[in-house]
mmCIF file of C-alpha atoms in Angstrom:
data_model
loop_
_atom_site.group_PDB
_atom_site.id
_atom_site.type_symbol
_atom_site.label_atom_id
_atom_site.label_comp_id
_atom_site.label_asym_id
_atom_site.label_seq_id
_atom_site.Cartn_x
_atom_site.Cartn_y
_atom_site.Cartn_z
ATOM 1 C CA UNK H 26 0.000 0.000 0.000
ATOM 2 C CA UNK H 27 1.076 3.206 -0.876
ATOM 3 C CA UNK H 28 -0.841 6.005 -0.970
ATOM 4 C CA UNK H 29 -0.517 9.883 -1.169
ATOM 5 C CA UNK H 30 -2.396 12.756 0.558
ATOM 6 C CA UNK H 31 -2.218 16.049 -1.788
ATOM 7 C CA UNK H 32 -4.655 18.222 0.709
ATOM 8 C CA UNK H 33 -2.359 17.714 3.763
ATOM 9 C CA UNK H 34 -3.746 20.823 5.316
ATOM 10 C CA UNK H 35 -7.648 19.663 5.229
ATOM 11 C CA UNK H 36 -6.273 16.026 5.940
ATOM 12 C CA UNK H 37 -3.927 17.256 9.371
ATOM 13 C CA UNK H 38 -6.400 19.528 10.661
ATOM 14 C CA UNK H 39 -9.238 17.022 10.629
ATOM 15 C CA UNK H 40 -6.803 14.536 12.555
ATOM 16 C CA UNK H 41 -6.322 17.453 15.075
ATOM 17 C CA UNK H 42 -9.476 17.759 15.655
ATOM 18 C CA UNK H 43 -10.413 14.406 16.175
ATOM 19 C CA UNK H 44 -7.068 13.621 18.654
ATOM 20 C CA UNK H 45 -8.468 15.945 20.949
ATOM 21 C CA UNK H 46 -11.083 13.948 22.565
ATOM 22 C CA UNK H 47 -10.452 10.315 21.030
ATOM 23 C CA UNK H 48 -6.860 8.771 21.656
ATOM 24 C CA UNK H 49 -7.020 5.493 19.262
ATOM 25 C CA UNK H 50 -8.888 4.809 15.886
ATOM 26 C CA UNK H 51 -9.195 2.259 13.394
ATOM 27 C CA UNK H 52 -8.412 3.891 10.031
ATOM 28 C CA UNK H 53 -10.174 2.374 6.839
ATOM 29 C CA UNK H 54 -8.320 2.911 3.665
ATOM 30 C CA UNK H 55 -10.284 2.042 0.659
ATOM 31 C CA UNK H 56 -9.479 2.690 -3.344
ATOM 32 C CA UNK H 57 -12.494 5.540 -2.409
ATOM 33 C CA UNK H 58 -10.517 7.211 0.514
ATOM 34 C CA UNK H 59 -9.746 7.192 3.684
ATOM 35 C CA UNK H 60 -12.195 6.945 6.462
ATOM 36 C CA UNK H 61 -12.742 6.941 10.090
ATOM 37 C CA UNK H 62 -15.905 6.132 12.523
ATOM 38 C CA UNK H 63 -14.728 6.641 16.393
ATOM 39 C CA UNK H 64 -16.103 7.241 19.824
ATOM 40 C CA UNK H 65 -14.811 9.480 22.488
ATOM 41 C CA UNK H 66 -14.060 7.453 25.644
ATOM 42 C CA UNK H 67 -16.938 8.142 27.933
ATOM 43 C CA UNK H 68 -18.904 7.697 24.804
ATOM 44 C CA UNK H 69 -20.404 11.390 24.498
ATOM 45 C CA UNK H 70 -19.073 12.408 20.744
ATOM 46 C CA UNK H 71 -18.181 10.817 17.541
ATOM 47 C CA UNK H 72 -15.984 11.614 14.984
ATOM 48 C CA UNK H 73 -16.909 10.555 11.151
ATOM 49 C CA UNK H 74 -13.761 11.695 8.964
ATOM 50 C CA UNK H 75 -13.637 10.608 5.124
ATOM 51 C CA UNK H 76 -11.034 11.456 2.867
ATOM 52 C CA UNK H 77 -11.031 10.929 -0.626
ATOM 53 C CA UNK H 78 -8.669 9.645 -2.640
ATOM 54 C CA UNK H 79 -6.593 10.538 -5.146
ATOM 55 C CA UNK H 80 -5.163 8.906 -8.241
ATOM 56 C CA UNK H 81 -2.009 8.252 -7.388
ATOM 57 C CA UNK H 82 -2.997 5.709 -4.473
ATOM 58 C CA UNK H 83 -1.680 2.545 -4.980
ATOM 59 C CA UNK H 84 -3.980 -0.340 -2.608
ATOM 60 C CA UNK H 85 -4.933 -3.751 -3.747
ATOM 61 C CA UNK H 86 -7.712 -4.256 -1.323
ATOM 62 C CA UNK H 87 -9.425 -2.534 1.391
ATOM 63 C CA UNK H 88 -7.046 -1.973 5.435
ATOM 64 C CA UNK H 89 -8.141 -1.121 8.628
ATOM 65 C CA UNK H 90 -5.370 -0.339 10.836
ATOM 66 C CA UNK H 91 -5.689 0.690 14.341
ATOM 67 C CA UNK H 92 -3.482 4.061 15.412
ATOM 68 C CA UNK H 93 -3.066 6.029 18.378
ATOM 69 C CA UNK H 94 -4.425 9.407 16.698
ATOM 70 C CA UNK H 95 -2.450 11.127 19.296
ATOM 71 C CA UNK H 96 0.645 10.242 18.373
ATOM 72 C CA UNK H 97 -0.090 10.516 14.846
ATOM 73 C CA UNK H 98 -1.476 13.993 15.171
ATOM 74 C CA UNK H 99 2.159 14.831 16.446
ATOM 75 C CA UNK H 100 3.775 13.723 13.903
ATOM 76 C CA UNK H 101 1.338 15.040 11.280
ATOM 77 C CA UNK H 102 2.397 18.704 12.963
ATOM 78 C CA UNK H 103 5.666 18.578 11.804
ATOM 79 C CA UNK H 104 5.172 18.548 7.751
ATOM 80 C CA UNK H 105 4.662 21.028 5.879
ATOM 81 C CA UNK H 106 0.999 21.582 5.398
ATOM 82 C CA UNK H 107 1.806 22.985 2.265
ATOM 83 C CA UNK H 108 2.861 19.773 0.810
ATOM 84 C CA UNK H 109 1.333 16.325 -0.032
ATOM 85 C CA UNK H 110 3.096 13.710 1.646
ATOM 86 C CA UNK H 111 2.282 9.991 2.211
ATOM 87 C CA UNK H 112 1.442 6.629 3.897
ATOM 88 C CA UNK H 113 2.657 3.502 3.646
ATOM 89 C CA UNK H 114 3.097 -0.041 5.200
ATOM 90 C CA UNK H 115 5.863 -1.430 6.440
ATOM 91 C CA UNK H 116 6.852 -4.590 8.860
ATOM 92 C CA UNK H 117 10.230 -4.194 11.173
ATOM 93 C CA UNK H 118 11.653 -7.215 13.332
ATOM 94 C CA UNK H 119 8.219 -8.767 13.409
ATOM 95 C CA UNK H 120 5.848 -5.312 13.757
ATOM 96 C CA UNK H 121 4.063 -3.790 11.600
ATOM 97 C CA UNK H 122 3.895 0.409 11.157
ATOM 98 C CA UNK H 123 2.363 2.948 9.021
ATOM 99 C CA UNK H 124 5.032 5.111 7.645
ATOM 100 C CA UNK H 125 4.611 8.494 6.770
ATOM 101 C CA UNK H 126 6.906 10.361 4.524
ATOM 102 C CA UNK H 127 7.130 13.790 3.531
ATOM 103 C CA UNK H 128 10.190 15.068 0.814
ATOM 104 C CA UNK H 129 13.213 14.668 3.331
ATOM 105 C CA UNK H 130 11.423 13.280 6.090
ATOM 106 C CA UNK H 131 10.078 10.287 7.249
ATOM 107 C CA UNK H 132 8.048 8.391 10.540
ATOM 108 C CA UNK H 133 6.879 5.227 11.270
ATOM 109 C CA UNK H 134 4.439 5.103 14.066
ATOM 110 C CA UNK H 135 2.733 1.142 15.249
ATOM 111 C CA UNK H 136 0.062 -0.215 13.773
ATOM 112 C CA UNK H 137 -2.441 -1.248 17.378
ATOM 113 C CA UNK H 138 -3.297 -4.696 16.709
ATOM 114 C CA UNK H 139 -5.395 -5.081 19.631
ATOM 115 C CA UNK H 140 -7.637 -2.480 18.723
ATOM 116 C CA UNK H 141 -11.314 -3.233 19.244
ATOM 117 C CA UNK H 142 -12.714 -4.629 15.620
ATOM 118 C CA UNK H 143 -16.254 -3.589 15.898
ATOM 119 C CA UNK H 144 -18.256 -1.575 13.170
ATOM 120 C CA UNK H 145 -19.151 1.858 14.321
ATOM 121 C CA UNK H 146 -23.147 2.737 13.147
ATOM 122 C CA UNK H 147 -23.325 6.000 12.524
ATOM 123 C CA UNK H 148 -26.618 7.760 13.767
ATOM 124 C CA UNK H 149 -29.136 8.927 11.247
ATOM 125 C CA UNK H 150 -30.394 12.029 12.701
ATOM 126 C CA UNK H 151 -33.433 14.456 11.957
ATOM 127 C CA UNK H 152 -32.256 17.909 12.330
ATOM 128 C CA UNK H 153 -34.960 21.093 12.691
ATOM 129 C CA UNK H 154 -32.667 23.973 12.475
ATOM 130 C CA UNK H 155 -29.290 24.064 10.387
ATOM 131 C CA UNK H 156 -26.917 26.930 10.096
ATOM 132 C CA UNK H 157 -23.845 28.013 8.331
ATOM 133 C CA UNK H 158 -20.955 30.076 10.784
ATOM 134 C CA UNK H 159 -18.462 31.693 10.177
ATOM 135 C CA UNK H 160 -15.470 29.942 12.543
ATOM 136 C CA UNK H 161 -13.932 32.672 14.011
ATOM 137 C CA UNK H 162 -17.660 34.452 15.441
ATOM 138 C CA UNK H 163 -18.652 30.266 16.114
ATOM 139 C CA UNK H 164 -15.166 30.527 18.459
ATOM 140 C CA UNK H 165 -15.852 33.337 19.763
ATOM 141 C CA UNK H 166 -19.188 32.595 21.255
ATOM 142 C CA UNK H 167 -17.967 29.536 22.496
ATOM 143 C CA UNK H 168 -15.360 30.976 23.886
ATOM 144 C CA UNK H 169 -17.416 33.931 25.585
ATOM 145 C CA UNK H 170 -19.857 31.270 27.443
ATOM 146 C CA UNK H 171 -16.228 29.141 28.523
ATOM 147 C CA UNK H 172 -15.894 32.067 30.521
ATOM 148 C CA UNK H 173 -18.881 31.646 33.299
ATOM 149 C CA UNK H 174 -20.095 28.004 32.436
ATOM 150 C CA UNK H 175 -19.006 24.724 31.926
ATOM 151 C CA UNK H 176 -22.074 23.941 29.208
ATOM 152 C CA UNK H 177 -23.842 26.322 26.128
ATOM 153 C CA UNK H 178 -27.610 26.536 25.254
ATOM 154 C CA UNK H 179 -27.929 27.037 21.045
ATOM 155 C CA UNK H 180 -31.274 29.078 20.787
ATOM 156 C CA UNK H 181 -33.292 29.516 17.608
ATOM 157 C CA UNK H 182 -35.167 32.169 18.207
ATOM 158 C CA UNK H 183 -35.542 35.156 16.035
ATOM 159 C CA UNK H 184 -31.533 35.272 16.164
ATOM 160 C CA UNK H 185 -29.462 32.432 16.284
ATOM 161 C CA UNK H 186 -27.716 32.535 19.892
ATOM 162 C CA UNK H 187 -25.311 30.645 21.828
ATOM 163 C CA UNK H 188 -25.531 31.482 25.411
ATOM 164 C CA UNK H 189 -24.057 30.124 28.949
ATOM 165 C CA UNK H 190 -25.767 30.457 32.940
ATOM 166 C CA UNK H 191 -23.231 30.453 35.570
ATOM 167 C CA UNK H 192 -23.283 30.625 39.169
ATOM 168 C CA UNK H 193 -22.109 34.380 39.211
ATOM 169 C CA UNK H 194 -22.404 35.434 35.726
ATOM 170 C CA UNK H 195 -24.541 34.931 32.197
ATOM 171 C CA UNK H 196 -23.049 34.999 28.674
ATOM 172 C CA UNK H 197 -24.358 35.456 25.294
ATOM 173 C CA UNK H 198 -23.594 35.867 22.076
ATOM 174 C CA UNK H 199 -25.123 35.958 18.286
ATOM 175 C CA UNK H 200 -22.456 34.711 15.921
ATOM 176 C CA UNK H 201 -22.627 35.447 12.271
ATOM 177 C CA UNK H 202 -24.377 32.443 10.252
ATOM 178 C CA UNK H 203 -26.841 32.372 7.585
ATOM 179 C CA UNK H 204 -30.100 30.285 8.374
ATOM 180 C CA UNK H 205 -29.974 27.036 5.711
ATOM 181 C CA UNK H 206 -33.233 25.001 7.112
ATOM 182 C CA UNK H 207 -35.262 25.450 9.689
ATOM 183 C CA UNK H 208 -38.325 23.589 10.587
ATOM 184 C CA UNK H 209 -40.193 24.936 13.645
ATOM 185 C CA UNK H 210 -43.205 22.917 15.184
ATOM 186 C CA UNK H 211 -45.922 24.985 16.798
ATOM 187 C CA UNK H 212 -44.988 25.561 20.851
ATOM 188 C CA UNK H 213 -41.915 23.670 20.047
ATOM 189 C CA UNK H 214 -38.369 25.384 20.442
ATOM 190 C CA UNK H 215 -35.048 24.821 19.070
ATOM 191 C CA UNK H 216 -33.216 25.229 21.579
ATOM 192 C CA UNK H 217 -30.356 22.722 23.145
ATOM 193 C CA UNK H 218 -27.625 22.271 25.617
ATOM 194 C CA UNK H 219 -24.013 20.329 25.229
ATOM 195 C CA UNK H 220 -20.560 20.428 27.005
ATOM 196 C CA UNK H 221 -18.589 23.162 26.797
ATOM 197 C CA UNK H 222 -15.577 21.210 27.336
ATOM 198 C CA UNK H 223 -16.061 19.074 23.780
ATOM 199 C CA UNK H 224 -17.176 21.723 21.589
ATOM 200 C CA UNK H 225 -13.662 23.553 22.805
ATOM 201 C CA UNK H 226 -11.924 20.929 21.874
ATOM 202 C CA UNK H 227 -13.905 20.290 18.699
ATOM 203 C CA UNK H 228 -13.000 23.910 17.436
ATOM 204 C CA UNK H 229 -9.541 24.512 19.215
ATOM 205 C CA UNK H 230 -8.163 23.795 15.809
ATOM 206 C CA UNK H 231 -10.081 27.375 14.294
ATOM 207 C CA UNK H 232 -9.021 29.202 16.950
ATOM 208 C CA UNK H 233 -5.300 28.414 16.835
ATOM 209 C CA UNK H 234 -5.038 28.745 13.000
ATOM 210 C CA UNK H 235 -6.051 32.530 11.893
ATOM 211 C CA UNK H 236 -6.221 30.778 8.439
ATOM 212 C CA UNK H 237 -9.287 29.100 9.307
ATOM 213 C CA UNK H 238 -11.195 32.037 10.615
ATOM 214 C CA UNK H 239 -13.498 32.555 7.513
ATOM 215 C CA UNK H 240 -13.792 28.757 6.377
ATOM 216 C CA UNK H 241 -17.777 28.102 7.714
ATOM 217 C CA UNK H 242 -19.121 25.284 9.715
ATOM 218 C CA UNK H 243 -22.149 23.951 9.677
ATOM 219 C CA UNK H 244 -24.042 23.264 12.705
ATOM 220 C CA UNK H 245 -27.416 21.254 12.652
ATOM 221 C CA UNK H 246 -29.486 20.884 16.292
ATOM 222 C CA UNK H 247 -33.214 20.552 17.792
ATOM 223 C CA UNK H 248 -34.504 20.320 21.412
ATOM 224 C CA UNK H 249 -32.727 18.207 23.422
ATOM 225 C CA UNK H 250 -31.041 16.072 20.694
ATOM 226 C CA UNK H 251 -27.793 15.307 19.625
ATOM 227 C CA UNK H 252 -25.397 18.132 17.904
ATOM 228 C CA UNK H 253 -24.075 17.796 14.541
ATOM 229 C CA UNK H 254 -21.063 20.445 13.629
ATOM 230 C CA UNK H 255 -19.896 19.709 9.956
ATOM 231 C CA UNK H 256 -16.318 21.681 9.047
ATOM 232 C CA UNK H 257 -13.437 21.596 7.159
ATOM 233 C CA UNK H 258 -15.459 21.541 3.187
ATOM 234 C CA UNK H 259 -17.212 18.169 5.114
ATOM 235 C CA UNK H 260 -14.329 16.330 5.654
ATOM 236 C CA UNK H 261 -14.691 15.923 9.364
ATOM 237 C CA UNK H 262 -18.308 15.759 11.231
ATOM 238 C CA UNK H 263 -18.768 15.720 14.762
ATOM 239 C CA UNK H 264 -21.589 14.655 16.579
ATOM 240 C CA UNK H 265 -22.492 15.240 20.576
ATOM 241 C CA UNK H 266 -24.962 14.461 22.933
ATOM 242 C CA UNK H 267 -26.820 16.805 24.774
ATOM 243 C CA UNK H 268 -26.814 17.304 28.029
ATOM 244 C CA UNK H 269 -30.237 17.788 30.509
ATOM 245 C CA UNK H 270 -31.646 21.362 30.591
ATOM 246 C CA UNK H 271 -31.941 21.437 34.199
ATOM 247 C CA UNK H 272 -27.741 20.979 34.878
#
């Protein structure tokens, strides 16, 4: 197997993103891409990452390999996200790795053969409001309500609003998005609440790279159901339980 990744920007930042609250993965690698179904540990968000390929990959049938994403988010930070670089397998005194390689550089990181083998099902979900954001005003909102809560209400109301209750102090704040759907039952609100601590770490990745500021994410929601947050042109889609309105 050999196979190269041309957008290694789109394809490092989604890994980021996804190390943050899940530590090991099973990667599939198809001739269609490159795809990934994962759970957080306590079981509260999952990651669904696909990557398509390009034509230079060279794979005679479809892998899954288990990796520790942390370790190969590291080592995914040092390229240059400029340039493509690639994957391939390798064995070494009786282990296997995945080797990445990048002009003058190369790492080889093991392959976690005791990694759970179970089929992730991904959630079909029924969404009544869904929104395009800009990242930078989505991070900032967050970011506002990290400062008196530890979990954020999204309100559809006449504004979209995110919006944290602490014990001393309230936050709110009205980032800029453009309304896509929005289906509103009679005496029904759209309104939700989920940890503050996950969507951080979901979006630490916009707020530490000014480049990503004006790329849009798409967030989908209703009452007291689970999140969806869509970024990076779809590459990488998150999705997060709510949490009880009375916590």
């Amino acid at each position: 197997m050999k196979i190269e990744i041309k957008d290694a920007k789109k394809f490092i930042y989604s890994i980021v993103s996804m190390a943050s609250v899940i530590n090991e993965a099973r990667l599939k690698i198809t001739k269609d891409g490159i795809g990934i179904v994962a759970m957080c540990p306590s079981n509260v968000a999952m990651a669904v990452f696909e990557h398509k390929a390009s034509d230079t990959w060279e794979i005679d049938s479809n892998i899954q390999i288990g990796l520790n994403l942390t370790l190969l988010k590291t080592i995914l930070k040092r390229l240059d996200f400029q340039e493509a670089f690639e994957f391939s397998l390798m064995d070494s005194e009786g282990m296997k790795y995945l080797k990445v390689t990048q002009l003058r550089k190369s790492f080889k990181l093991p392959i976690l053969s005791d990694l759970e083998d179970k089929e992730m099902k991904i959630p079909q979900l029924t969404q009544d409001c869904e929104l395009k954001c800009q990242a930078k005003s989505l991070v900032d909102a967050i970011l506002d309500c990290d400062v008196v809560t530890e979990s954020v209400a999204l309100d559809m109301g006449i504004e979209f609003s995110v919006s944290g209750v602490g014990d001393l102090a309230e936050a709110e704040n009205k980032p800029e998005c453009e309304l896509v759907n929005y289906h509103k039952e009679k005496d029904k609100k759209c309104r939700s609440k989920y940890s503050l601590e996950y969507l951080k770490n979901f979006l630490n990745v916009f707020a530490d790279n000014k480049e990503l500021w004006q790329s849009n994410i798409i967030i989908k929601f209703k009452k007291d159901y689970p999140l969806e947050l869509v970024m990076l042109d779809g590459e990488l889609r998150w999705i997060l339980a709510p949490r009880v309105e009375n916590d």
